[in-house]
GROMACS .gro file of C-alpha atoms in nm:
model
  258
    1UNK     CA    1   2.795  11.267  18.273
    2UNK     CA    2   3.136  11.393  18.370
    3UNK     CA    3   3.193  11.759  18.329
    4UNK     CA    4   3.530  11.793  18.502
    5UNK     CA    5   3.798  11.638  18.739
    6UNK     CA    6   3.985  11.840  19.011
    7UNK     CA    7   4.254  11.749  19.250
    8UNK     CA    8   4.218  11.760  19.632
    9UNK     CA    9   4.532  11.616  19.784
   10UNK     CA   10   4.569  11.257  19.691
   11UNK     CA   11   4.208  11.247  19.599
   12UNK     CA   12   4.058  11.295  19.259
   13UNK     CA   13   3.723  11.487  19.254
   14UNK     CA   14   3.488  11.403  18.972
   15UNK     CA   15   3.183  11.604  18.897
   16UNK     CA   16   2.928  11.405  18.714
   17UNK     CA   17   2.587  11.591  18.678
   18UNK     CA   18   2.472  11.717  19.034
   19UNK     CA   19   2.672  11.455  19.215
   20UNK     CA   20   3.040  11.458  19.330
   21UNK     CA   21   3.276  11.154  19.336
   22UNK     CA   22   3.605  11.082  19.523
   23UNK     CA   23   3.865  10.846  19.410
   24UNK     CA   24   4.232  10.776  19.470
   25UNK     CA   25   4.258  10.643  19.112
   26UNK     CA   26   4.070  10.734  18.789
   27UNK     CA   27   4.097  10.529  18.472
   28UNK     CA   28   4.011  10.733  18.164
   29UNK     CA   29   3.851  10.500  17.887
   30UNK     CA   30   3.669  10.758  17.671
   31UNK     CA   31   3.804  10.656  17.341
   32UNK     CA   32   3.779  10.882  17.031
   33UNK     CA   33   3.534  10.952  16.740
   34UNK     CA   34   3.560  11.007  16.377
   35UNK     CA   35   3.644  11.345  16.238
   36UNK     CA   36   3.360  11.470  16.021
   37UNK     CA   37   3.382  11.671  15.692
   38UNK     CA   38   3.105  11.908  15.798
   39UNK     CA   39   2.963  11.936  15.459
   40UNK     CA   40   2.601  11.948  15.350
   41UNK     CA   41   2.435  11.589  15.338
   42UNK     CA   42   2.685  11.432  15.577
   43UNK     CA   43   2.457  11.442  15.874
   44UNK     CA   44   2.136  11.395  15.674
   45UNK     CA   45   2.265  11.072  15.507
   46UNK     CA   46   2.456  10.929  15.803
   47UNK     CA   47   2.353  10.561  15.831
   48UNK     CA   48   2.167  10.597  15.480
   49UNK     CA   49   2.477  10.569  15.281
   50UNK     CA   50   2.734  10.772  15.472
   51UNK     CA   51   2.944  10.569  15.700
   52UNK     CA   52   3.265  10.581  15.914
   53UNK     CA   53   3.315  10.200  15.943
   54UNK     CA   54   3.392   9.959  15.650
   55UNK     CA   55   3.379   9.662  15.871
   56UNK     CA   56   3.038   9.750  16.005
   57UNK     CA   57   2.858   9.844  15.702
   58UNK     CA   58   3.068   9.733  15.399
   59UNK     CA   59   2.864   9.424  15.344
   60UNK     CA   60   2.556   9.650  15.257
   61UNK     CA   61   2.708   9.773  14.960
   62UNK     CA   62   2.754   9.460  14.752
   63UNK     CA   63   2.805   9.531  14.367
   64UNK     CA   64   2.766   9.912  14.446
   65UNK     CA   65   2.958  10.214  14.357
   66UNK     CA   66   3.162  10.298  14.683
   67UNK     CA   67   3.366  10.622  14.762
   68UNK     CA   68   3.612  10.647  15.023
   69UNK     CA   69   3.728  10.990  15.151
   70UNK     CA   70   4.090  11.026  15.287
   71UNK     CA   71   4.436  10.943  15.206
   72UNK     CA   72   4.592  10.799  15.509
   73UNK     CA   73   4.625  10.442  15.633
   74UNK     CA   74   4.268  10.406  15.740
   75UNK     CA   75   4.135  10.526  15.425
   76UNK     CA   76   4.361  10.323  15.188
   77UNK     CA   77   4.347  10.011  15.392
   78UNK     CA   78   3.954  10.014  15.437
   79UNK     CA   79   3.916  10.116  15.074
   80UNK     CA   80   4.101   9.794  14.968
   81UNK     CA   81   3.892   9.589  15.218
   82UNK     CA   82   3.576   9.728  15.072
   83UNK     CA   83   3.661   9.596  14.718
   84UNK     CA   84   3.553   9.256  14.823
   85UNK     CA   85   3.191   9.408  14.840
   86UNK     CA   86   3.170   9.700  14.589
   87UNK     CA   87   3.155   9.699  14.217
   88UNK     CA   88   3.410   9.978  14.237
   89UNK     CA   89   3.594  10.197  14.507
   90UNK     CA   90   3.696  10.550  14.434
   91UNK     CA   91   3.944  10.720  14.685
   92UNK     CA   92   3.900  11.092  14.703
   93UNK     CA   93   4.218  11.267  14.838
   94UNK     CA   94   4.287  11.644  14.862
   95UNK     CA   95   4.650  11.611  14.774
   96UNK     CA   96   4.826  11.452  14.469
   97UNK     CA   97   4.975  11.151  14.664
   98UNK     CA   98   4.861  10.931  14.943
   99UNK     CA   99   4.996  10.968  15.308
  100UNK     CA  100   4.929  10.592  15.383
  101UNK     CA  101   5.234  10.335  15.436
  102UNK     CA  102   5.387  10.226  15.099
  103UNK     CA  103   5.278   9.873  15.149
  104UNK     CA  104   4.921   9.991  15.161
  105UNK     CA  105   4.955  10.206  14.883
  106UNK     CA  106   5.115   9.939  14.658
  107UNK     CA  107   4.811   9.700  14.744
  108UNK     CA  108   4.564   9.970  14.650
  109UNK     CA  109   4.734  10.067  14.332
  110UNK     CA  110   4.742   9.708  14.228
  111UNK     CA  111   4.374   9.649  14.283
  112UNK     CA  112   4.176   9.684  13.960
  113UNK     CA  113   3.861   9.797  14.137
  114UNK     CA  114   4.019  10.102  14.297
  115UNK     CA  115   4.051  10.442  14.122
  116UNK     CA  116   4.156  10.791  14.262
  117UNK     CA  117   4.026  11.133  14.255
  118UNK     CA  118   4.338  11.357  14.315
  119UNK     CA  119   4.358  11.709  14.450
  120UNK     CA  120   3.987  11.682  14.530
  121UNK     CA  121   3.753  11.759  14.832
  122UNK     CA  122   3.410  11.678  14.894
  123UNK     CA  123   3.158  11.972  14.853
  124UNK     CA  124   2.834  11.796  14.921
  125UNK     CA  125   2.662  11.450  14.960
  126UNK     CA  126   2.387  11.435  14.722
  127UNK     CA  127   2.058  11.204  14.785
  128UNK     CA  128   1.705  11.149  14.717
  129UNK     CA  129   1.572  11.223  15.072
  130UNK     CA  130   1.608  10.851  15.180
  131UNK     CA  131   1.955  10.753  15.072
  132UNK     CA  132   2.264  10.882  14.917
  133UNK     CA  133   2.287  10.899  14.545
  134UNK     CA  134   2.611  11.092  14.459
  135UNK     CA  135   2.918  11.297  14.582
  136UNK     CA  136   2.983  11.643  14.460
  137UNK     CA  137   3.353  11.687  14.439
  138UNK     CA  138   3.569  12.013  14.393
  139UNK     CA  139   3.919  12.003  14.230
  140UNK     CA  140   4.149  12.212  14.457
  141UNK     CA  141   4.368  12.317  14.170
  142UNK     CA  142   4.118  12.412  13.895
  143UNK     CA  143   3.812  12.489  14.104
  144UNK     CA  144   3.608  12.258  13.882
  145UNK     CA  145   3.300  12.087  14.051
  146UNK     CA  146   3.186  11.755  13.934
  147UNK     CA  147   2.907  11.508  14.068
  148UNK     CA  148   2.965  11.144  14.079
  149UNK     CA  149   2.718  10.871  14.119
  150UNK     CA  150   2.765  10.693  14.457
  151UNK     CA  151   2.578  10.422  14.651
  152UNK     CA  152   2.785  10.433  14.966
  153UNK     CA  153   3.062  10.672  15.114
  154UNK     CA  154   3.308  10.579  15.389
  155UNK     CA  155   3.493  10.879  15.552
  156UNK     CA  156   3.832  10.845  15.703
  157UNK     CA  157   3.978  11.188  15.769
  158UNK     CA  158   4.106  11.133  16.125
  159UNK     CA  159   4.013  11.082  16.485
  160UNK     CA  160   3.932  11.321  16.760
  161UNK     CA  161   3.971  11.238  17.128
  162UNK     CA  162   3.697  11.241  17.382
  163UNK     CA  163   3.891  11.429  17.640
  164UNK     CA  164   3.713  11.770  17.709
  165UNK     CA  165   3.643  11.708  18.079
  166UNK     CA  166   4.028  11.642  18.141
  167UNK     CA  167   4.193  11.951  17.963
  168UNK     CA  168   4.224  12.149  18.284
  169UNK     CA  169   4.445  11.876  18.420
  170UNK     CA  170   4.702  11.950  18.177
  171UNK     CA  171   4.750  11.587  18.085
  172UNK     CA  172   4.659  11.626  17.706
  173UNK     CA  173   4.862  11.764  17.409
  174UNK     CA  174   4.776  12.042  17.175
  175UNK     CA  175   4.521  11.813  16.988
  176UNK     CA  176   4.362  11.693  17.303
  177UNK     CA  177   4.518  11.344  17.314
  178UNK     CA  178   4.595  11.214  17.671
  179UNK     CA  179   4.976  11.179  17.700
  180UNK     CA  180   5.106  10.890  17.906
  181UNK     CA  181   5.428  10.681  17.960
  182UNK     CA  182   5.443  10.330  17.853
  183UNK     CA  183   5.259  10.213  18.161
  184UNK     CA  184   4.959  10.420  18.062
  185UNK     CA  185   5.030  10.685  18.351
  186UNK     CA  186   4.952  11.035  18.309
  187UNK     CA  187   5.155  11.316  18.478
  188UNK     CA  188   4.918  11.286  18.776
  189UNK     CA  189   4.981  11.024  19.019
  190UNK     CA  190   4.719  10.726  18.984
  191UNK     CA  191   4.535  10.880  18.677
  192UNK     CA  192   4.549  10.623  18.398
  193UNK     CA  193   4.398  10.587  18.055
  194UNK     CA  194   4.315  10.301  17.839
  195UNK     CA  195   4.530  10.279  17.520
  196UNK     CA  196   4.255  10.377  17.285
  197UNK     CA  197   4.242  10.729  17.398
  198UNK     CA  198   4.600  10.751  17.264
  199UNK     CA  199   4.705  10.886  16.922
  200UNK     CA  200   4.807  10.639  16.668
  201UNK     CA  201   5.184  10.723  16.737
  202UNK     CA  202   5.135  10.654  17.108
  203UNK     CA  203   4.938  10.337  17.032
  204UNK     CA  204   5.240  10.186  16.849
  205UNK     CA  205   5.447  10.231  17.178
  206UNK     CA  206   5.173  10.084  17.406
  207UNK     CA  207   5.151   9.731  17.515
  208UNK     CA  208   4.823   9.582  17.385
  209UNK     CA  209   4.761   9.424  17.739
  210UNK     CA  210   4.558   9.608  18.019
  211UNK     CA  211   4.864   9.761  18.178
  212UNK     CA  212   4.641  10.025  18.348
  213UNK     CA  213   4.461   9.777  18.552
  214UNK     CA  214   4.768   9.589  18.686
  215UNK     CA  215   4.956   9.910  18.780
  216UNK     CA  216   4.664  10.067  18.946
  217UNK     CA  217   4.606   9.747  19.138
  218UNK     CA  218   4.953   9.746  19.253
  219UNK     CA  219   4.962  10.113  19.356
  220UNK     CA  220   4.628  10.093  19.529
  221UNK     CA  221   4.718   9.804  19.724
  222UNK     CA  222   4.981  10.013  19.901
  223UNK     CA  223   4.713  10.261  20.022
  224UNK     CA  224   4.550  10.153  20.357
  225UNK     CA  225   4.272  10.409  20.312
  226UNK     CA  226   4.133  10.299  19.984
  227UNK     CA  227   3.810  10.138  20.092
  228UNK     CA  228   3.509  10.332  19.973
  229UNK     CA  229   3.727  10.544  19.736
  230UNK     CA  230   3.819  10.282  19.481
  231UNK     CA  231   3.905  10.348  19.123
  232UNK     CA  232   3.664  10.542  18.905
  233UNK     CA  233   3.655  10.454  18.548
  234UNK     CA  234   3.525  10.706  18.303
  235UNK     CA  235   3.422  10.567  17.963
  236UNK     CA  236   3.210  10.637  17.652
  237UNK     CA  237   3.005  10.422  17.431
  238UNK     CA  238   3.277  10.487  17.167
  239UNK     CA  239   3.541  10.324  17.389
  240UNK     CA  240   3.395  10.039  17.590
  241UNK     CA  241   3.603   9.812  17.789
  242UNK     CA  242   3.356   9.575  17.940
  243UNK     CA  243   3.438   9.199  17.943
  244UNK     CA  244   3.790   9.278  18.066
  245UNK     CA  245   3.926   9.119  18.383
  246UNK     CA  246   3.985   9.393  18.649
  247UNK     CA  247   4.231   9.273  18.916
  248UNK     CA  248   4.117   9.543  19.165
  249UNK     CA  249   3.753   9.439  19.134
  250UNK     CA  250   3.746   9.386  19.527
  251UNK     CA  251   3.753   9.760  19.563
  252UNK     CA  252   3.466  10.002  19.503
  253UNK     CA  253   3.453  10.075  19.133
  254UNK     CA  254   3.229  10.342  18.992
  255UNK     CA  255   3.159  10.352  18.613
  256UNK     CA  256   2.995  10.624  18.417
  257UNK     CA  257   2.987  10.770  18.078
  258UNK     CA  258   3.083  11.117  17.955
   0.00000   0.00000   0.00000
């Protein structure tokens, strides 16, 4: 497990457990994870009615009452997707209007299976000990608390980057997202990142191809002292990259998780 990266001349020094690794290039592929609501019942019923992935778990809720928490693109798009499974989909949003793109909003408003709880936040997920049975919601304007029957809940309130070991390098923004140019390069020479560690705004600017691998290979080819200190790739189970072709495979590559 990677705890930090330091610079030593042209070399990058990676501390992982009790071991130290040296590399001329580092590819960061740690990804991001779903922000949680941090309310009672969320952890207890995770995987037992509380989910963060409609594509993964939507089919388990055929003809069931589904709640979606959030008001952005992901919440509205996935809420619409879930109508093909659920009997009904209720989108809970803390404001009186959605933040999603208009085309997604129009699609949701036109769907007869979708209704909305405006100006509302989740207070608690209620269950019977084995699965979720309801959602306790508070109206932020009136303070009124109501409990609604629910068979499944999908939470879409944003993503958080997996970037703690890299913060001392000053390559992240205020929220922890790694900042790069369009070639996936950070401000430190030969430290790259995969596109899924970028914020949504940065993703829209990024090429969908593995730019980092091509650029890294070209830059490392120029270095005659690379043998034995090839690219180190730092990844997480949230952000896998396996199955991709890596053009610099002839060099030593070390992969480990954080």
